[in-house]
XYZ file of C-alpha atoms in Angstrom:
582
model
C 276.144 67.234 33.344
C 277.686 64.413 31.161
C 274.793 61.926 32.660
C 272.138 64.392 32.306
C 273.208 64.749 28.766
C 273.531 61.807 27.888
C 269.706 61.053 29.399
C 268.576 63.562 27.651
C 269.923 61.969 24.187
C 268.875 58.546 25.243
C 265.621 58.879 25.630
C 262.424 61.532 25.578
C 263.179 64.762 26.913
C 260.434 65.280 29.368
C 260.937 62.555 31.254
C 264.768 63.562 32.019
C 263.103 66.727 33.484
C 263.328 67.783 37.078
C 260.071 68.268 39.164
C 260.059 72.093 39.142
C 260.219 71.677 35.564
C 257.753 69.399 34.960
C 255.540 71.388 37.009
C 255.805 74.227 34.689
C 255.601 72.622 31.934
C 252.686 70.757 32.333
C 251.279 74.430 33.982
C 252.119 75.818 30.036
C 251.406 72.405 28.301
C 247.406 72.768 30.292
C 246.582 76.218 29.808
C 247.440 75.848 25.786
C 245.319 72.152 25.587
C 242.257 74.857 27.523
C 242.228 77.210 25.259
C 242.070 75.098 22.247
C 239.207 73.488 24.199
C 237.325 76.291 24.956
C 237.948 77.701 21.424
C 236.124 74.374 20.126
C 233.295 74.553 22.646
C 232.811 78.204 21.853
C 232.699 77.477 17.883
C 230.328 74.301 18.242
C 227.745 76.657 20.532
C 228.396 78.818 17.779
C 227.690 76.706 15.062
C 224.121 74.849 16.981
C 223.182 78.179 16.798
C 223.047 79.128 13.547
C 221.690 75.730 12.590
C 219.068 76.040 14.768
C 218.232 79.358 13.628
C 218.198 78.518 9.794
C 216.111 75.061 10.584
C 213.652 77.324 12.258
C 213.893 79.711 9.231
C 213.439 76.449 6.786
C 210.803 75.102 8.999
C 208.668 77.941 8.447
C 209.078 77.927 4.526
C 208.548 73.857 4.211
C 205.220 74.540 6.359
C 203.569 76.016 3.388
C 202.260 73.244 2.081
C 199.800 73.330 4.365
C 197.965 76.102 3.234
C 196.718 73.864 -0.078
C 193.226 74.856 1.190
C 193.512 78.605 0.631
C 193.550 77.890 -3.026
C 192.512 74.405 -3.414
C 189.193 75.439 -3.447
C 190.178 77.614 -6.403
C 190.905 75.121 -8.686
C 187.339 73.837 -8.418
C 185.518 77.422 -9.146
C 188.222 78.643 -11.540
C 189.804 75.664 -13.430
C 187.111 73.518 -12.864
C 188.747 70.853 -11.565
C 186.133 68.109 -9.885
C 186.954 67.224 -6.218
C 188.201 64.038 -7.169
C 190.627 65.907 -9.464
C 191.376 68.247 -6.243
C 191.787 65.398 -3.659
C 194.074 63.359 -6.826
C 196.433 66.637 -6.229
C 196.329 66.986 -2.858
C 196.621 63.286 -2.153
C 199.750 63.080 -4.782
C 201.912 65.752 -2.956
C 201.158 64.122 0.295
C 202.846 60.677 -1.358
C 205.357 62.360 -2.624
C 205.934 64.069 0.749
C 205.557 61.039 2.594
C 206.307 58.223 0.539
C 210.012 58.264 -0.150
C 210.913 59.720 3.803
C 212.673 56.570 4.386
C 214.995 57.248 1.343
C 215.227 60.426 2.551
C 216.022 60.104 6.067
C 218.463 57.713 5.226
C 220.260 60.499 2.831
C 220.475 62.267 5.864
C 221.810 60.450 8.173
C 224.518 59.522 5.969
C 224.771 62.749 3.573
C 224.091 65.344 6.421
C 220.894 67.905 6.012
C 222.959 70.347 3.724
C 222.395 68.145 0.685
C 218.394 67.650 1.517
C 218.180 71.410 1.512
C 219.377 72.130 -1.241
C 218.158 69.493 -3.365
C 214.496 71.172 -1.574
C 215.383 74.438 -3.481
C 214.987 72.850 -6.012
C 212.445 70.852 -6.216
C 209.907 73.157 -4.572
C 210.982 76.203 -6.012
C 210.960 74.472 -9.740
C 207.766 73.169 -8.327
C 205.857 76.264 -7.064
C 207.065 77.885 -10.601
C 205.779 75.354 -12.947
C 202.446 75.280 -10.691
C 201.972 79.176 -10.960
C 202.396 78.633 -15.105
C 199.736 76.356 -15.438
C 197.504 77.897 -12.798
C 197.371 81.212 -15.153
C 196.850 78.900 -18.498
C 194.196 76.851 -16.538
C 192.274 79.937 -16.162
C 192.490 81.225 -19.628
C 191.505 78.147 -20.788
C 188.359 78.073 -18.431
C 187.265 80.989 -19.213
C 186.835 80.679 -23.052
C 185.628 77.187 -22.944
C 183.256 76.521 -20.272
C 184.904 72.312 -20.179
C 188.790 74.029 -20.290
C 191.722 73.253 -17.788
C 191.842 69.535 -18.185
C 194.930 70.324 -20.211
C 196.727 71.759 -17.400
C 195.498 68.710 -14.447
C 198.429 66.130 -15.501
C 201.375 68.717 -15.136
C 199.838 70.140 -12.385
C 200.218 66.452 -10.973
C 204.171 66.725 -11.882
C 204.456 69.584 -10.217
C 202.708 68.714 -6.410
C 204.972 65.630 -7.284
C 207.698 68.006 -6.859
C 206.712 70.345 -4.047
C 205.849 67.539 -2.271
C 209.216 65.653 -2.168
C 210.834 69.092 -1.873
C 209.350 69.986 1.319
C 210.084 66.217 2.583
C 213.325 67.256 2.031
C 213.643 70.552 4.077
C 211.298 69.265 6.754
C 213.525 66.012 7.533
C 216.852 68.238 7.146
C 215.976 70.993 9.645
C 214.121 68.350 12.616
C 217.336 66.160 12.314
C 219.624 69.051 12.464
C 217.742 69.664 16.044
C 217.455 65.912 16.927
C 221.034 65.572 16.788
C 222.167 68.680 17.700
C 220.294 69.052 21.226
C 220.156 65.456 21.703
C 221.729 66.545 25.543
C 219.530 68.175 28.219
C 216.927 68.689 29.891
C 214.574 70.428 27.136
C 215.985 68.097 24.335
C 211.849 67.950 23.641
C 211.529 71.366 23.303
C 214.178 72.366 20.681
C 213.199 68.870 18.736
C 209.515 70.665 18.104
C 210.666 73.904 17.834
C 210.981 73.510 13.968
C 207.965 71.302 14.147
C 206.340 74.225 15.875
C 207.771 77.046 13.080
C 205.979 74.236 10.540
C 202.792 74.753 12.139
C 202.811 78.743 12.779
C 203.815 79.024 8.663
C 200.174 78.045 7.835
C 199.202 80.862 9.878
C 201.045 83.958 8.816
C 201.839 82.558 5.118
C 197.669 82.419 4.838
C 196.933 86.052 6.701
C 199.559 87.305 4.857
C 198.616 86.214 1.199
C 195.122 86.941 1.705
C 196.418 90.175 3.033
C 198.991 91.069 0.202
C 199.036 88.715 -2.523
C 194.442 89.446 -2.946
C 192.531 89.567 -6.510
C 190.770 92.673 -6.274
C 187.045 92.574 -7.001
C 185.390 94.773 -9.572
C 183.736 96.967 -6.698
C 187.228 97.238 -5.532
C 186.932 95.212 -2.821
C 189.421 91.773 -1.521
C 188.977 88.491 -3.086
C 190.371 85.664 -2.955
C 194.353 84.981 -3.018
C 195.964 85.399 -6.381
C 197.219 81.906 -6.892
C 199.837 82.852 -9.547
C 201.250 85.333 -7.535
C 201.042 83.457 -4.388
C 202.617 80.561 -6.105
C 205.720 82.809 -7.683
C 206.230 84.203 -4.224
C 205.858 80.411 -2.610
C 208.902 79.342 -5.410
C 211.836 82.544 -4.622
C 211.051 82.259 -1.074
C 212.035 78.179 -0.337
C 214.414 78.798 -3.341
C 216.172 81.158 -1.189
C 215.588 78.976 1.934
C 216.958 75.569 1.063
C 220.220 77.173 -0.687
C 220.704 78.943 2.437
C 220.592 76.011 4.505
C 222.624 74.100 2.329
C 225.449 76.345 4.056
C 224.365 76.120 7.179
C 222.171 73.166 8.620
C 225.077 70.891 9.713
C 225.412 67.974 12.720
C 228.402 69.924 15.156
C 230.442 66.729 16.653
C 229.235 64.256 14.819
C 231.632 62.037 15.355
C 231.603 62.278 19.153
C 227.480 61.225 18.738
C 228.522 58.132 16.410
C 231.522 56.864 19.197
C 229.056 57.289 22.229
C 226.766 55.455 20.708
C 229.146 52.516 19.516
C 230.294 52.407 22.731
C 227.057 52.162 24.261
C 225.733 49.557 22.545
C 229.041 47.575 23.043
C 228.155 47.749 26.970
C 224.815 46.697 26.448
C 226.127 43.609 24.211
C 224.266 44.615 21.280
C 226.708 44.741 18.981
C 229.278 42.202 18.084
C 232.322 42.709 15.788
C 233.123 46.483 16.642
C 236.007 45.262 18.306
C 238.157 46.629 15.351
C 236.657 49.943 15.577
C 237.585 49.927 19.267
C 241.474 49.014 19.144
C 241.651 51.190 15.978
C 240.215 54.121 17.672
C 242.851 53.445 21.046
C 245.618 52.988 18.404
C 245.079 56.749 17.044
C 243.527 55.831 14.093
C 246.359 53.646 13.120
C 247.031 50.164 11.480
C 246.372 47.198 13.927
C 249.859 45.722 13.909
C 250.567 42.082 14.267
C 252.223 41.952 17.208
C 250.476 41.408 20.193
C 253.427 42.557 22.110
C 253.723 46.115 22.073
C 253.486 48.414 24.813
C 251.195 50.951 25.128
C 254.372 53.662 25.140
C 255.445 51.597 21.508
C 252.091 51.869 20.088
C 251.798 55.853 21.016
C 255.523 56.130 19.962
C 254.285 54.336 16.722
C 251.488 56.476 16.407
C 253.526 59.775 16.364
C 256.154 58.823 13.985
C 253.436 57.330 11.434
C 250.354 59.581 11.886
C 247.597 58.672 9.815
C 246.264 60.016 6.571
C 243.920 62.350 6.231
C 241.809 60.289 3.667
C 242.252 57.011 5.827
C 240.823 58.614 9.178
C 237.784 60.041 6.604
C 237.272 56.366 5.530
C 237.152 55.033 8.622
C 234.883 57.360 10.747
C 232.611 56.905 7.566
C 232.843 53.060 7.345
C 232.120 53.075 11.389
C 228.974 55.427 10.998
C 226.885 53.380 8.291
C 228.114 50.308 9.990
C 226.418 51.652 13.465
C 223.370 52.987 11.253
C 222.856 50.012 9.588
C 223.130 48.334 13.058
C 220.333 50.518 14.440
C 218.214 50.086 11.587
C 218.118 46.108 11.435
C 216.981 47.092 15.151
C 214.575 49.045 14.827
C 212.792 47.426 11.775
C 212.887 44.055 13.701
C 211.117 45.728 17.113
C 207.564 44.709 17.070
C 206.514 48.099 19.141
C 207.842 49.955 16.238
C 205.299 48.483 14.160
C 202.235 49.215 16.450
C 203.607 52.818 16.657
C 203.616 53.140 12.947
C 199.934 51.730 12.723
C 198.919 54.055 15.119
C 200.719 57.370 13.749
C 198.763 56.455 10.585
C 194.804 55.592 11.799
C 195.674 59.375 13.866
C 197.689 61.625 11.146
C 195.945 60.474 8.033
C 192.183 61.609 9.111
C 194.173 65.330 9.493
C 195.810 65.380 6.294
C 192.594 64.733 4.854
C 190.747 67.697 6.964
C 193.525 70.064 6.197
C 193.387 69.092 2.692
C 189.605 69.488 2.431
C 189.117 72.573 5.163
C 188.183 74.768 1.866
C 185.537 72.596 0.571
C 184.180 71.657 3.844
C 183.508 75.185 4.877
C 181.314 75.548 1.534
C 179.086 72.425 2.611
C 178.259 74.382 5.801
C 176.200 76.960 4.421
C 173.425 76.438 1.481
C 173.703 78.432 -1.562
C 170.404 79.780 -0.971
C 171.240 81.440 2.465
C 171.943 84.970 2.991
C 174.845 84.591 5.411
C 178.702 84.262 3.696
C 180.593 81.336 4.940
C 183.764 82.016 7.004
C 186.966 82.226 5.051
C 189.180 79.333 4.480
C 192.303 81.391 4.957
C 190.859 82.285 8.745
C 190.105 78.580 9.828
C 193.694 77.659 8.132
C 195.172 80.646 10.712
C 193.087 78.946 13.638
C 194.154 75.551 12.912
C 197.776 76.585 12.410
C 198.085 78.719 15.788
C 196.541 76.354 18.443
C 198.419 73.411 16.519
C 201.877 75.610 17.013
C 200.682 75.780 20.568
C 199.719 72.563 21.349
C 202.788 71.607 19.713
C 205.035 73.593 22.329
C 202.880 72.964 25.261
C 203.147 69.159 24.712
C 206.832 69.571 24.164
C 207.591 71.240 27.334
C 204.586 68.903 29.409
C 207.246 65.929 27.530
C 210.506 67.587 29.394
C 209.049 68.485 32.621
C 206.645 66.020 33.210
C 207.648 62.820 31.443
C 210.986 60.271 32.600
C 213.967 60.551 30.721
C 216.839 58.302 29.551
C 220.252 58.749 30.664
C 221.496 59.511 27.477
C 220.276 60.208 23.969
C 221.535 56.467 22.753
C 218.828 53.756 21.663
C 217.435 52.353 24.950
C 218.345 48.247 25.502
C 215.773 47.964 28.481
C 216.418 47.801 32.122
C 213.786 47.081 34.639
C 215.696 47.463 37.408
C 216.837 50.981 36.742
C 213.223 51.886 36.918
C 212.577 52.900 40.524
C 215.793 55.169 40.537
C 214.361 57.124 37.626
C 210.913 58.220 39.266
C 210.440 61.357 40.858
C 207.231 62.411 42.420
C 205.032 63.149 39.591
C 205.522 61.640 36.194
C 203.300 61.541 33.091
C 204.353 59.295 30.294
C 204.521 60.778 26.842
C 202.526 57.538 26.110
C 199.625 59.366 27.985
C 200.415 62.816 26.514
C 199.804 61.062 22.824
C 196.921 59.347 23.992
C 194.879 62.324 25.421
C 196.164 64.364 22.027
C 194.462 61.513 19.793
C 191.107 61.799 22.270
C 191.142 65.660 21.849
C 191.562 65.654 17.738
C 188.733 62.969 17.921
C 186.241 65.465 20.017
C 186.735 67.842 16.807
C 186.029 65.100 14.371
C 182.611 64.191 16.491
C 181.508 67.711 16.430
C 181.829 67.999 12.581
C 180.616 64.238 12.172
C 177.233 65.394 14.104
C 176.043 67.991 12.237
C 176.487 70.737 15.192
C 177.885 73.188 12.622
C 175.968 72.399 9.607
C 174.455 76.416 8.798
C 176.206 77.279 11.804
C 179.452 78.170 9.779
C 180.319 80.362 12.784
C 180.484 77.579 15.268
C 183.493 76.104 12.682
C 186.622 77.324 15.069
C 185.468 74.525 17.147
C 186.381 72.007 14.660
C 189.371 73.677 13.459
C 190.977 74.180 17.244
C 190.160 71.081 18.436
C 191.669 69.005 15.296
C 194.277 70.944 15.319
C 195.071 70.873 19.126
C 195.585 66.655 18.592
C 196.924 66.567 15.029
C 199.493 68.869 16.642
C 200.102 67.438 19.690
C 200.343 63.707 17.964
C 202.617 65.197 15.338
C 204.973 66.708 17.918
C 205.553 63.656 19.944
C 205.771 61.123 17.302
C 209.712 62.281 16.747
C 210.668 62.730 20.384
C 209.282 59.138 21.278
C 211.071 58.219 18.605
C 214.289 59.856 19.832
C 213.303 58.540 23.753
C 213.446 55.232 22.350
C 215.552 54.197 19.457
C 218.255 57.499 19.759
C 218.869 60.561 17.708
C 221.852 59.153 15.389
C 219.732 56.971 13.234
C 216.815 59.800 13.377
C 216.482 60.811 9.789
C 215.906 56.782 8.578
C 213.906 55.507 12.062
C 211.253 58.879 11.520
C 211.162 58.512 7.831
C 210.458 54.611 7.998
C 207.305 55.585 10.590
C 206.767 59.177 8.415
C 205.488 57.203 5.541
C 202.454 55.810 7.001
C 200.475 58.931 6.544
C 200.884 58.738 2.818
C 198.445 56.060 2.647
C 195.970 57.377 5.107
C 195.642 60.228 3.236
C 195.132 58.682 0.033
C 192.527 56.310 1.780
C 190.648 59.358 3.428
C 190.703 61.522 0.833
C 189.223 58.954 -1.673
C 186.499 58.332 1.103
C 186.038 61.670 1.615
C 185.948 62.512 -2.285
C 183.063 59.629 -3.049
C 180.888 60.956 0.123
C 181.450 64.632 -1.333
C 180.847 63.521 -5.180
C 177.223 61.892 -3.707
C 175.827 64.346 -2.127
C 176.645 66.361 -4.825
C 174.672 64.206 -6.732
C 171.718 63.905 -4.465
C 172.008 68.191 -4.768
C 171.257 68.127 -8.436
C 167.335 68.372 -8.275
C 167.444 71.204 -6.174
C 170.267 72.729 -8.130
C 168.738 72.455 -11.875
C 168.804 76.026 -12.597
C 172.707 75.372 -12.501
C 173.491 72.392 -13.886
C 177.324 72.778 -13.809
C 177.311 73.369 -10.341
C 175.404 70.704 -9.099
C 178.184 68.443 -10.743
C 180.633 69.731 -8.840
C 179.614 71.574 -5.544
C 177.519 69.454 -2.213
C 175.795 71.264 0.056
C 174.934 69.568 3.353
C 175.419 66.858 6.082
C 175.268 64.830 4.087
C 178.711 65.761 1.946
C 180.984 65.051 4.983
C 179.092 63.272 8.062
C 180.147 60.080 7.135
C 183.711 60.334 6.257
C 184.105 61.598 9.744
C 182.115 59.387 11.853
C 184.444 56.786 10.326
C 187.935 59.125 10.586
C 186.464 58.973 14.676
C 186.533 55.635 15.083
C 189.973 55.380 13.513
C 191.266 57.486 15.598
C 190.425 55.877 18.112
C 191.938 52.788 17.198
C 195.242 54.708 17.160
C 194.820 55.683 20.546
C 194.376 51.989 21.640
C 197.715 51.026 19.115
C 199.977 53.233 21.089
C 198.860 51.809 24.501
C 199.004 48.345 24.104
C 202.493 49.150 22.554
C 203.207 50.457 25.757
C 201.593 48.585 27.932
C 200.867 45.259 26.038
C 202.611 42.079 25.732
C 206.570 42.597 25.789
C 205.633 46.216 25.271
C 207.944 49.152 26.397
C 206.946 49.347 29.985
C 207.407 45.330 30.515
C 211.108 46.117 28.862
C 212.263 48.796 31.390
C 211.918 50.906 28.141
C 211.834 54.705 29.736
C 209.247 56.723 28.288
């Protein structure tokens, strides 16, 4: 007993234990590390879940700014806006949507989506507010001087300025809360787009449902057009409500499991030099590197246990390690010439369908002449049709992506490894390459249609159009992120989407210039037959001739695209030569 005591004093007490002991210890010591364990798993399933479900919920309210053609043709007949005043609005919120998405993303990535949110609430409901204001003087000032609401066109700038950086904001906080989130598994595709999907779907029910609650009445009684101020108001308290909420609750669960994997992957790989220090610090407990380099491992933990580090020291480092792997990634990425052929081809494919979504209002009106008894469809109905077969091309090319296409081993950034190829193949495999190409080749069919005159006083035959461009605008759309994420990894998302994101910003100036000078001269080649109206025939085109151009060139750059993505695939040290899976 004297021996055993005195072992016991002399050194730690479990290992003076008999076996028996030991055994039931390590029994108690097991069952209490579990249930910690499973507590933690059971809270981060928890918390995905409610992130998912608010980015779905702010998904849906960033997605209406893409029903600017369910008023935008408003502006022309009641504020009298020109349609180079009307594409100058439309083509200034998709800058500022576009435009500063790197800054953005990189926020993100290094702020979490919480901040993004919020700072979305309120920018877009300030934004929607100030619009519905000078929407309601605009009109008052039309209407007692035939020349009025040019007063109200610069603020009106400010404020699409606004809504469209605010809904940057919620869109890139509630697609990287999914990216990173459900980076793991088999249908990592499928809950990336789901948010993409809910963006889509908005257009749809947030157009039925205005023209359906939020009307003008007529003075027979009957349904107009959408009240714009109202719409607007409503537009404001609900993304308000939206972005404060997900300020709360769109988070990244374990993000600091996602930053070591991917630190330690690219150490394997021999990507990264100097993380050596992250390495031994991490081993060491988060502790200082000491200057001996003869301590045991049993000193070091003993070390560790009697000098545990501070709170605000473990904070610094995990941060310090995360924007030096980001910054990593992004040097990467920004050097990889693929990248750059991706970009190009994301914007000669998205910016022809900002334009047409932009423009669907004023488009429709070409369709039909003014002499005709026949009404022309609605815009808010071709806005619905657009916005439901995009949301399901978006979740049909999502799940095609899982099932179909080859998938990394993990959700890192690929290095490239030929010779891993022929383990990954299974018996049917279709590259998401292929899946982008064919959506590019469908959205172009649309474009022909309209480009060839097939529908001109056909109004009717319109759904055509709208499906098919909205089929591959959707499909394109979907894809672009979860290539992204198939190639480059989800922990850099928010900076590696935003840096491609911004592309479209500058097709959809270029298109909706081009499509603004067609519109403005055919206007002008209307006016002879329009002389009993002179006012009009300034402002409105009736015709082929208003649009047939602008599309028989947004064909042709589409399919230019098309040819971008595959020779980044295929092409000189393109992703198939590099063992890139994809």
């Amino acid at each position: 007993m004297a021996n055993e005591s005195a072992d016991i004093s002399g050194g730690p007490l479990l290992r003076t234990l008999s076996s028996p002991t030991l055994t039931l210890s390590s029994s108690r010591s097991s069952i209490s590390d579990a249930s910690p364990a499973s507590d933690r798993h059971r809270r981060a399933v928890s918390l995905r879940s409610v992130a998912f479900i608010s980015a779905i919920i702010g998904a849906f309210g960033a997605g209406s700014v893409t029903v600017f053609s369910l008023y935008g043709h408003l502006f022309q007949s009641r504020l009298h806006y020109t349609q180079f005043q009307i594409n100058g609005i439309a083509s200034t919120m998709n800058i500022a949507m576009y435009l500063p998405v790197p800054i953005i993303g990189y926020i993100c990535d290094r702020f979490g989506p919480g901040l993004l949110s919020l700072m979305s609430a309120v920018l877009v409901g300030g934004g929607y507010t100030l619009a519905a204001v000078l929407y309601q003087k605009g009109v008052q000032e039309a209407e007692s001087d035939a020349g009025g609401g040019k007063t109200t066109f610069t603020p009106m700038l400010v404020a699409f300025v606004a809504i469209g950086v605010g809904t940057s904001c919620l869109y890139l906080s509630v697609v990287t809360t999914c990216a990173k989130n459900f980076g793991k598994g088999k249908y990592r595709g499928l809950m990336l787009v789901a948010p993409i999907a809910a963006f889509g779907l908005s257009g749809m029910i947030i157009s039925q449902g205005a023209s359906r609650l939020l009307y003008e009445v007529q003075p027979d009684g009957t349904k107009g057009d959408v009240n714009v101020f109202h719409f607007f108001l409503f537009l404001a308290i609900l993304i308000a409500t939206v972005g404060i909420v997900g300020s709360f609750t769109l988070r990244i669960v374990d993000e600091e499991d996602l930053i070591d994997e991917a630190v330690e992957e690219l150490e394997r790989s021999g990507l990264l030099e100097g993380s050596e220090i992250f390495r031994r610090r991490a081993d060491r407990g988060y502790g200082t590197i000491t200057q001996s380099t003869g301590q045991t491992e049993e000193e070091d933990g003993d070390a560790a246990v009697l000098n545990p580090p501070k709170d605000s020291e473990v904070d610094m480092y995990a941060r310090l390690k995360k924007a030096w792997l980001l910054n990593a990634e992004t040097r990467r990425f920004l050097a990889d010439p693929t990248m750059w052929l991706f970009a190009l081809s994301f914007w000669l494919i998205i910016g022809p369908g900002e334009s047409f979504i932009n423009n669907l209002g004023t488009i429709i009106g070409t369709l039909t002449s003014p002499k005709a008894y026949s009404k022309p469809p609605a815009a808010a109905t071709h806005v619905s049709i657009f916005a439901a077969v995009s949301t399901v091309a978006r979740l049909v090319v999502a799940s095609l992506s899982d099932l179909l296409s080859p998938t990394p081993e993990n959700q890192h950034i690929q290095t490239g490894n030929p010779h891993s190829l022929p383990v990954l193949r299974r018996k049917l495999q279709v590259s998401r390459v292929v899946l982008y190409a064919v959506s590019g080749l469908v959205f172009s069919v649309g474009s022909l249609v309209l480009a060839s005159g097939a529908v001109q006083e056909h109004a009717s035959r319109f759904w055509i159009v709208s499906s098919f461009i909205g089929a591959g605008y959707g499909a394109a759309f979907s894809l672009t992120p979860i290539i992204i994420t198939m190639i480059w990894g989800v922990e850099n998302f928010g900076t590696n989407f935003g840096i491609i994101a911004v592309t479209p910003a500058l097709g959809s100036v270029i298109w909706g210039i081009i499509y603004s000078a067609v519109y403005q001269a055919g206007a002008s080649n209307n006016s002879a037959s329009l002389q009993d109206n002179a006012a009009a025939s300034d402002v409105f085109c009736y015709g082929k001739q208003c649009y047939a151009p602008t599309f028989w060139a947004m064909t042709v750059s589409i399919w230019i695209g098309t040819c971008m993505i595959l020779w980044a695939w295929k092409g000189r040290n393109g992703w198939s030569s590099r063992g890139i899976v994809i």
